[in-house]
Coordinates of N, CA and C in Angstrom, one line a residue:
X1196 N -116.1 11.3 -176.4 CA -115.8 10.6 -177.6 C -115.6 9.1 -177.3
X1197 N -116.1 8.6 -177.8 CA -116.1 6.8 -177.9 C -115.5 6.8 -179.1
X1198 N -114.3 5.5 -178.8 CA -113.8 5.3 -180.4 C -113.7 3.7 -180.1
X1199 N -113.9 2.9 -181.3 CA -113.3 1.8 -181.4 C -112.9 1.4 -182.8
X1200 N -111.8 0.4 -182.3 CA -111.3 0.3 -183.3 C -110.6 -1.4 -182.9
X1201 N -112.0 -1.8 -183.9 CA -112.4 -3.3 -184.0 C -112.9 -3.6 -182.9
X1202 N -112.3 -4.3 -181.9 CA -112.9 -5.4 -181.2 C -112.7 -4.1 -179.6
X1203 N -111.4 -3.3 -179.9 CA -110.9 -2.4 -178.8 C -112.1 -1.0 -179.0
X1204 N -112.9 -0.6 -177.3 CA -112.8 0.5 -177.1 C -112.7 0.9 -176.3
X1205 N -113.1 2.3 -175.8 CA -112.7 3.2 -174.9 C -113.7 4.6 -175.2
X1206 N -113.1 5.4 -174.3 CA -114.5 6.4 -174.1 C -113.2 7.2 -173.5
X1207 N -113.5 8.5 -174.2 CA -112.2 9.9 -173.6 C -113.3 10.8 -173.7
X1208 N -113.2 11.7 -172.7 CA -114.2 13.1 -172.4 C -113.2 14.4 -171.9
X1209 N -113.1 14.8 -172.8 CA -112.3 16.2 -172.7 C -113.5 17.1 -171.8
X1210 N -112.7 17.8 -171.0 CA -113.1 19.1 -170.0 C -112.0 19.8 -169.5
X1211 N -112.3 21.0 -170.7 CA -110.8 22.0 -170.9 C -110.0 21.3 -171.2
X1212 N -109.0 21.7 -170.1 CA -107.5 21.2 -170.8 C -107.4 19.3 -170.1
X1213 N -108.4 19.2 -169.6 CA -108.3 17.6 -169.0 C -109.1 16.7 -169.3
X1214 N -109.0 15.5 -169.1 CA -109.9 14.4 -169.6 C -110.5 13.4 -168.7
X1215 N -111.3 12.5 -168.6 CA -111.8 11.5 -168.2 C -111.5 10.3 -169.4
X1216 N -111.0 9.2 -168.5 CA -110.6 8.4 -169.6 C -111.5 6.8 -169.0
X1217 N -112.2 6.3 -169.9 CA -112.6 5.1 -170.1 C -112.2 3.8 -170.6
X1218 N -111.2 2.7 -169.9 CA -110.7 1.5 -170.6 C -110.9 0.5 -170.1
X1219 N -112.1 0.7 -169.4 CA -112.8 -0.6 -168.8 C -113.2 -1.8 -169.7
X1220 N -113.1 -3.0 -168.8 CA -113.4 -4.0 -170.3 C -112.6 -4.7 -171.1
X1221 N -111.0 -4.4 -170.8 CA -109.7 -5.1 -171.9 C -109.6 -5.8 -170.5
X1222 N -110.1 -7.3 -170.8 CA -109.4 -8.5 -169.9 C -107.7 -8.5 -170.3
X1223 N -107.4 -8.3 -171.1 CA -105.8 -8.5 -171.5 C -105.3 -7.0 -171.4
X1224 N -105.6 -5.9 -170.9 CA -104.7 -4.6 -170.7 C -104.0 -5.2 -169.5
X1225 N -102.5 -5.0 -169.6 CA -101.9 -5.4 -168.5 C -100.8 -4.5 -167.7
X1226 N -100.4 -3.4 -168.8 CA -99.8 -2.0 -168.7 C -100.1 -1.1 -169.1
X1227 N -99.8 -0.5 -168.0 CA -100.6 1.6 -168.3 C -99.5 2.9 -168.4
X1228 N -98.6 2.0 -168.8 CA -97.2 2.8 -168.8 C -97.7 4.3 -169.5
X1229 N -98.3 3.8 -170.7 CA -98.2 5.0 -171.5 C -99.4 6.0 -171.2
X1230 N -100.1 5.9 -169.7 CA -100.2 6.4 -168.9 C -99.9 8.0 -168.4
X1231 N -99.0 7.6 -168.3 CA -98.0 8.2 -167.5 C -98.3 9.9 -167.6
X1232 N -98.3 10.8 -166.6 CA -98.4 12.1 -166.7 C -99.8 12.3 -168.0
X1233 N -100.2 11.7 -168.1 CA -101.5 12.7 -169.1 C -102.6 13.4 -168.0
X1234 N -102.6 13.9 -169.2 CA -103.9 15.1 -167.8 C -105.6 14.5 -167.4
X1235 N -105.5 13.5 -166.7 CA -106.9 12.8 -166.5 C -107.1 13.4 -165.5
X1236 N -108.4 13.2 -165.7 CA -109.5 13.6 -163.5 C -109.8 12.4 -163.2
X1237 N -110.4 11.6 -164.4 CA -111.2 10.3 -163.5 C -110.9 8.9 -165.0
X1238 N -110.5 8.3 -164.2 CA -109.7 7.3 -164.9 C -110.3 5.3 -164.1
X1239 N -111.2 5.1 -165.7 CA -111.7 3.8 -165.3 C -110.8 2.6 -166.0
X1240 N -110.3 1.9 -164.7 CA -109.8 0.5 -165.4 C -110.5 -0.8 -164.9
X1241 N -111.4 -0.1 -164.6 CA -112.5 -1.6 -164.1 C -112.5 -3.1 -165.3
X1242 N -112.3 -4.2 -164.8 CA -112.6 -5.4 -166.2 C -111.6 -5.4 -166.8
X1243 N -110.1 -5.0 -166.5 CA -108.7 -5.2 -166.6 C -108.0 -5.7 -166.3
X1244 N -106.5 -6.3 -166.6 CA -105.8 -7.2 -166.0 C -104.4 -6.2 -165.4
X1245 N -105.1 -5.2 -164.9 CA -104.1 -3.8 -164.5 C -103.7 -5.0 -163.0
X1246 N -102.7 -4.8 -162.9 CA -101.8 -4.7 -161.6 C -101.0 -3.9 -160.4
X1247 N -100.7 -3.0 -161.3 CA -99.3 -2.1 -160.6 C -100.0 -0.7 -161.1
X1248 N -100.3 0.0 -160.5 CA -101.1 1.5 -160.4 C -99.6 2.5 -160.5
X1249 N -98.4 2.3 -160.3 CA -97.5 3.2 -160.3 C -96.8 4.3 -160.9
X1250 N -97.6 3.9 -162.6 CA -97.3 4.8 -163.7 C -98.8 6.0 -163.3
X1251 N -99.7 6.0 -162.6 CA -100.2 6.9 -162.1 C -100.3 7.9 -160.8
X1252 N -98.4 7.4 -160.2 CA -98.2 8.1 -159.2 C -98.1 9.7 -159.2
X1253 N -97.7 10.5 -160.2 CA -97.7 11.9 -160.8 C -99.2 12.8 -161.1
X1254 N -99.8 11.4 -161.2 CA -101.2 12.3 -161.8 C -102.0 13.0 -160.4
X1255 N -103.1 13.9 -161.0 CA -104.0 14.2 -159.8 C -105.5 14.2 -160.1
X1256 N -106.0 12.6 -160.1 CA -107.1 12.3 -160.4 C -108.2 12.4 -159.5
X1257 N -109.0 12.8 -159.8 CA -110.7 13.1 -159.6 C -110.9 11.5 -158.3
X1258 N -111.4 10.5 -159.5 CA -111.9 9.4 -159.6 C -111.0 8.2 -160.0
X1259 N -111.0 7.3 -159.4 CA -109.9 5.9 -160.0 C -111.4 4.8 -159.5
X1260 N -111.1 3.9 -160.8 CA -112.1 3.1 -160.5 C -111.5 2.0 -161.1
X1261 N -110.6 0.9 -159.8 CA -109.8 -0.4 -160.5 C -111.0 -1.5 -159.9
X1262 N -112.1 -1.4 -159.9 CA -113.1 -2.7 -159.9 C -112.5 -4.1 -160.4
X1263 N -112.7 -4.8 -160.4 CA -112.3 -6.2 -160.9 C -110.7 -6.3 -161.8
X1264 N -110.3 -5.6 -160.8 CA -108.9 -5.5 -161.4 C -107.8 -6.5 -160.3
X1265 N -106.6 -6.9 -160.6 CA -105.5 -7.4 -160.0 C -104.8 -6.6 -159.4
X1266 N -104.9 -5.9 -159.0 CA -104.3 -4.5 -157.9 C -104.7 -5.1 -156.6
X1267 N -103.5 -5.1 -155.9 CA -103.5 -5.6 -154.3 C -102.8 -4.1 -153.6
X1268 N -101.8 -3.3 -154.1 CA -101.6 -2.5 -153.5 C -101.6 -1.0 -153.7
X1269 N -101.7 0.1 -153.1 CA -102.2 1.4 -153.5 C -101.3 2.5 -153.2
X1270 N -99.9 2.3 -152.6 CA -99.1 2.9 -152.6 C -98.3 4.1 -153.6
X1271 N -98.9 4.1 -155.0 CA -99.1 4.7 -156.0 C -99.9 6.0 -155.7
X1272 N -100.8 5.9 -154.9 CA -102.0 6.9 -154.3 C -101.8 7.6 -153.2
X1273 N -100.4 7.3 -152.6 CA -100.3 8.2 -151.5 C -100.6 9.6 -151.3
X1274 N -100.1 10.2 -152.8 CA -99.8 12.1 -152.8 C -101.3 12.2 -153.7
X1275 N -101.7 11.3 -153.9 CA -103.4 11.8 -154.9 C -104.5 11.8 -154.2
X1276 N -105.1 13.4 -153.8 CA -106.3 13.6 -152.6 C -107.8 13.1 -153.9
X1277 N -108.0 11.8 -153.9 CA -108.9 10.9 -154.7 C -110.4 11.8 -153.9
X1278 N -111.6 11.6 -154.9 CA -112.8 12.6 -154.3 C -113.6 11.0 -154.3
X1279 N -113.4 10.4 -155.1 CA -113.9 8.6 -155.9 C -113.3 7.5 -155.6
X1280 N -113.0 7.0 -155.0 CA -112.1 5.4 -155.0 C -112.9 4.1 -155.2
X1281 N -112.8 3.2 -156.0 CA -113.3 1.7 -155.9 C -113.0 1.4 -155.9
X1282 N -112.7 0.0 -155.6 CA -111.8 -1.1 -155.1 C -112.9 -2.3 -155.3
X1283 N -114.3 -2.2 -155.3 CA -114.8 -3.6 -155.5 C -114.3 -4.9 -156.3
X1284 N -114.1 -5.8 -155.6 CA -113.6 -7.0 -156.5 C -112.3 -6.8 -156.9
X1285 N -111.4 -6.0 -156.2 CA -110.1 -6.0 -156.7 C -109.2 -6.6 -155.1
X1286 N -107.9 -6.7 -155.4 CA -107.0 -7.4 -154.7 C -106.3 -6.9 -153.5
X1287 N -106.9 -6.0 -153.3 CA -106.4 -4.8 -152.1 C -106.6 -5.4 -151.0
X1288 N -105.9 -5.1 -149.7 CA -106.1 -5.4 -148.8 C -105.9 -4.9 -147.4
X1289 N -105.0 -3.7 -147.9 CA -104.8 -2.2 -147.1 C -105.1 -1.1 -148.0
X1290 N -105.5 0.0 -146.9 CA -106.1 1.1 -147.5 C -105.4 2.3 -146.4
X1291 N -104.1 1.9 -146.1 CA -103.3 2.9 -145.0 C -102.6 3.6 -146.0
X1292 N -102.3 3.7 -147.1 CA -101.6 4.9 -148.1 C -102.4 5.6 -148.9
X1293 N -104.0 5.4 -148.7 CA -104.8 6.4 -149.6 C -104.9 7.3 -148.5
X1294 N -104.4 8.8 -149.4 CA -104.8 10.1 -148.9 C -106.3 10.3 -148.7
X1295 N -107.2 10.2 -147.7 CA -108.6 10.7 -147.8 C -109.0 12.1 -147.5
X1296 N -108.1 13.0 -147.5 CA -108.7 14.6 -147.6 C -109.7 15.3 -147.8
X1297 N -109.6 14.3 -149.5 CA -111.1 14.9 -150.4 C -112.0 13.7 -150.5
X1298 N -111.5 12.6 -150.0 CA -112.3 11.7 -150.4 C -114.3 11.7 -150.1
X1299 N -115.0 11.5 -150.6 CA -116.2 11.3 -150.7 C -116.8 10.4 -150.7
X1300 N -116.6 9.5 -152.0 CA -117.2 7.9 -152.0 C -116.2 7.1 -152.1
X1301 N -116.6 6.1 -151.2 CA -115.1 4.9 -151.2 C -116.1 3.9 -151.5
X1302 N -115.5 2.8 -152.0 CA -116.6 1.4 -152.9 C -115.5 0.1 -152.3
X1303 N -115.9 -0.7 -151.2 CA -115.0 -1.5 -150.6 C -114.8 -3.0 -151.1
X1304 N -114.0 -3.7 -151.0 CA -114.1 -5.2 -151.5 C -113.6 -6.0 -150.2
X1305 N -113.7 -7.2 -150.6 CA -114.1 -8.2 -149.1 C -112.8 -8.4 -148.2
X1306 N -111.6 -7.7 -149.1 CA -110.5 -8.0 -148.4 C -109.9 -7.2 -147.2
X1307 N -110.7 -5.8 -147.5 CA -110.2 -4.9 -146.4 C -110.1 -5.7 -145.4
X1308 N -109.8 -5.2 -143.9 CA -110.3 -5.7 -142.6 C -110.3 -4.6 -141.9
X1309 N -109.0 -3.6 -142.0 CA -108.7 -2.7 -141.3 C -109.6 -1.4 -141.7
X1310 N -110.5 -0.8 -140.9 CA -110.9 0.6 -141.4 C -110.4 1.5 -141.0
X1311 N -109.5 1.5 -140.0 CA -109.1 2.8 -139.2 C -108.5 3.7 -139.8
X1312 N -108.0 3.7 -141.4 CA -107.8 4.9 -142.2 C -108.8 6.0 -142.6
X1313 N -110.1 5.1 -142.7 CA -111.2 5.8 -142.8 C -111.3 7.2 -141.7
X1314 N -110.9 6.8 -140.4 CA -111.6 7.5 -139.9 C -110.8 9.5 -139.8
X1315 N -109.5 9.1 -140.7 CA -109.0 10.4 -141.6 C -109.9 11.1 -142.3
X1316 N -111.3 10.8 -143.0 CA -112.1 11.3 -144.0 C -112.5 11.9 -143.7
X1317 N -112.5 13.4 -143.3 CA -113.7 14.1 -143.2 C -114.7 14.6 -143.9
X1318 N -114.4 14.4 -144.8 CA -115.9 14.6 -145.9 C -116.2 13.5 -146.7
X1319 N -116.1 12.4 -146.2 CA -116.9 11.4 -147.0 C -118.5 11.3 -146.6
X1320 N -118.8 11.2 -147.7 CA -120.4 11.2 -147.5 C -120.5 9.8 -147.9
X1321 N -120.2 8.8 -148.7 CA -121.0 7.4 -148.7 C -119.7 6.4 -148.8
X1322 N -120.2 5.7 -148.2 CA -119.1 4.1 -147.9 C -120.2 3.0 -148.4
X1323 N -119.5 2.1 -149.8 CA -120.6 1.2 -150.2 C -119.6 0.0 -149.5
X1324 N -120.4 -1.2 -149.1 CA -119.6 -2.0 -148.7 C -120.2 -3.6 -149.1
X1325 N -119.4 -4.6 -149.2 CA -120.0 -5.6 -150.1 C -120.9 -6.1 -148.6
X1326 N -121.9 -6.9 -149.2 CA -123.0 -7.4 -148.0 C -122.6 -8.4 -147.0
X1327 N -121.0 -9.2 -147.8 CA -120.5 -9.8 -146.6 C -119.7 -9.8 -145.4
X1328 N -119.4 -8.1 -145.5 CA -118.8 -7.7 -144.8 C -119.5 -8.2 -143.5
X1329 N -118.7 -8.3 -142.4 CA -119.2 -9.3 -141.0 C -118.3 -8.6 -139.7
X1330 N -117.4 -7.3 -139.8 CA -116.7 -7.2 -138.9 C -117.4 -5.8 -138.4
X1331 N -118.2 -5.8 -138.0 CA -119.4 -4.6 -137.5 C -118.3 -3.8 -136.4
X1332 N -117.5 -3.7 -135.7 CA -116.5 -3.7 -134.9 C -116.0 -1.8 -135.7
X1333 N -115.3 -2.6 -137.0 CA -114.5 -1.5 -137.7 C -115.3 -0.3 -138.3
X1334 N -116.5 -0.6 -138.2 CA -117.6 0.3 -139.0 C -117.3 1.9 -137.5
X1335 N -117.3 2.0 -136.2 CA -116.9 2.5 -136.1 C -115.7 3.5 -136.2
X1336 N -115.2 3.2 -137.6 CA -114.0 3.8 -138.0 C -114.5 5.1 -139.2
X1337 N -115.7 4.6 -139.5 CA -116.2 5.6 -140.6 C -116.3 6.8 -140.1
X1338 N -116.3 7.9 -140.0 CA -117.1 8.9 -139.9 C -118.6 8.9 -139.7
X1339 N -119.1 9.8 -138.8 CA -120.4 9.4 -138.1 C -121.2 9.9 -139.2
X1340 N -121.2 10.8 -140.0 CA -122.3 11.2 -140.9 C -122.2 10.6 -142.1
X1341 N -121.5 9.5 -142.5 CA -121.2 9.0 -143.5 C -122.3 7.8 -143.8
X1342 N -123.2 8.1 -144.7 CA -124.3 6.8 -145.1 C -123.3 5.7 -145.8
X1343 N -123.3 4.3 -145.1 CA -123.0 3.4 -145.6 C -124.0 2.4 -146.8
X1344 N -123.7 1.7 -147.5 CA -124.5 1.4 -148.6 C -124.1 -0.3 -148.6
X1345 N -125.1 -0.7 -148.8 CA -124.4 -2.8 -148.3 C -124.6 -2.9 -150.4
X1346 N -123.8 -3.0 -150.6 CA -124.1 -3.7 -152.0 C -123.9 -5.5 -152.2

């Protein structure tokens, strides 16, 4: 379902009893309070002025996708085994409190440095990483079967 209403929209996709929620796009969303405990899998705040990821500490999401978001820290993510993470263009700069269990695709932005969390992933299949990445060093931190992607 896409709804809008006026200038605001969004995109919700029910499956069963859970949803995927779409609010990419509100330059002015700046709280996700009311957030909080709903039953999502994969939750886009890409094109937001989201900050503080905390009111999604309880959830157990699929997919998070804070792309060009104000989020520097991920500590919110500790207990959520993520299958999706993005981070491009967002404010992050450690990635030592994301659980990678389930992780699969991780989408990197220029501020990492450290990969050595990665090398917890065992089933990641793809690492996209921006083109200017330059520290060829940490790439040994991936997992050997893992296709990296230069975007």
């Amino acid at each position: 379902m896409i709804s809008t209403n006026g200038r605001h929209k969004f995109s919700l996709e029910k499956k069963g009893d859970i949803y995927d929620l779409d609010i990419s796009d509100h330059p002015g969303l700046k709280d996700i309070y009311v957030l909080t405990k709903l039953p999502l899998k994969k939750l886009n705040l890409s094109h937001t002025s989201v900050r503080n990821l905390s009111p999604l500490k309880e959830m157990s999401l699929d997919a998070l996708i804070i792309n060009n978001t104000f989020v520097s820290e991920l500590g919110a993510l500790k207990k959520m085994a993520l299958i999706e993470l993005d981070l491009r263009a967002s404010h992050v700069t450690k990635i030592n409190e994301v659980n990678f269990s389930r992780l699969k695709r991780f989408y990197m932005n220029d501020f990492i440095l450290n990969l050595q969390p990665l090398s917890k992933a065992r089933v990641l299949e793809e690492v996209y990483l921006p083109k200017s990445f330059k520290n060829h060093k940490q790439l040994s931190f991936i997992p050997e079967n893992t296709k990296l992607i230069f975007y």
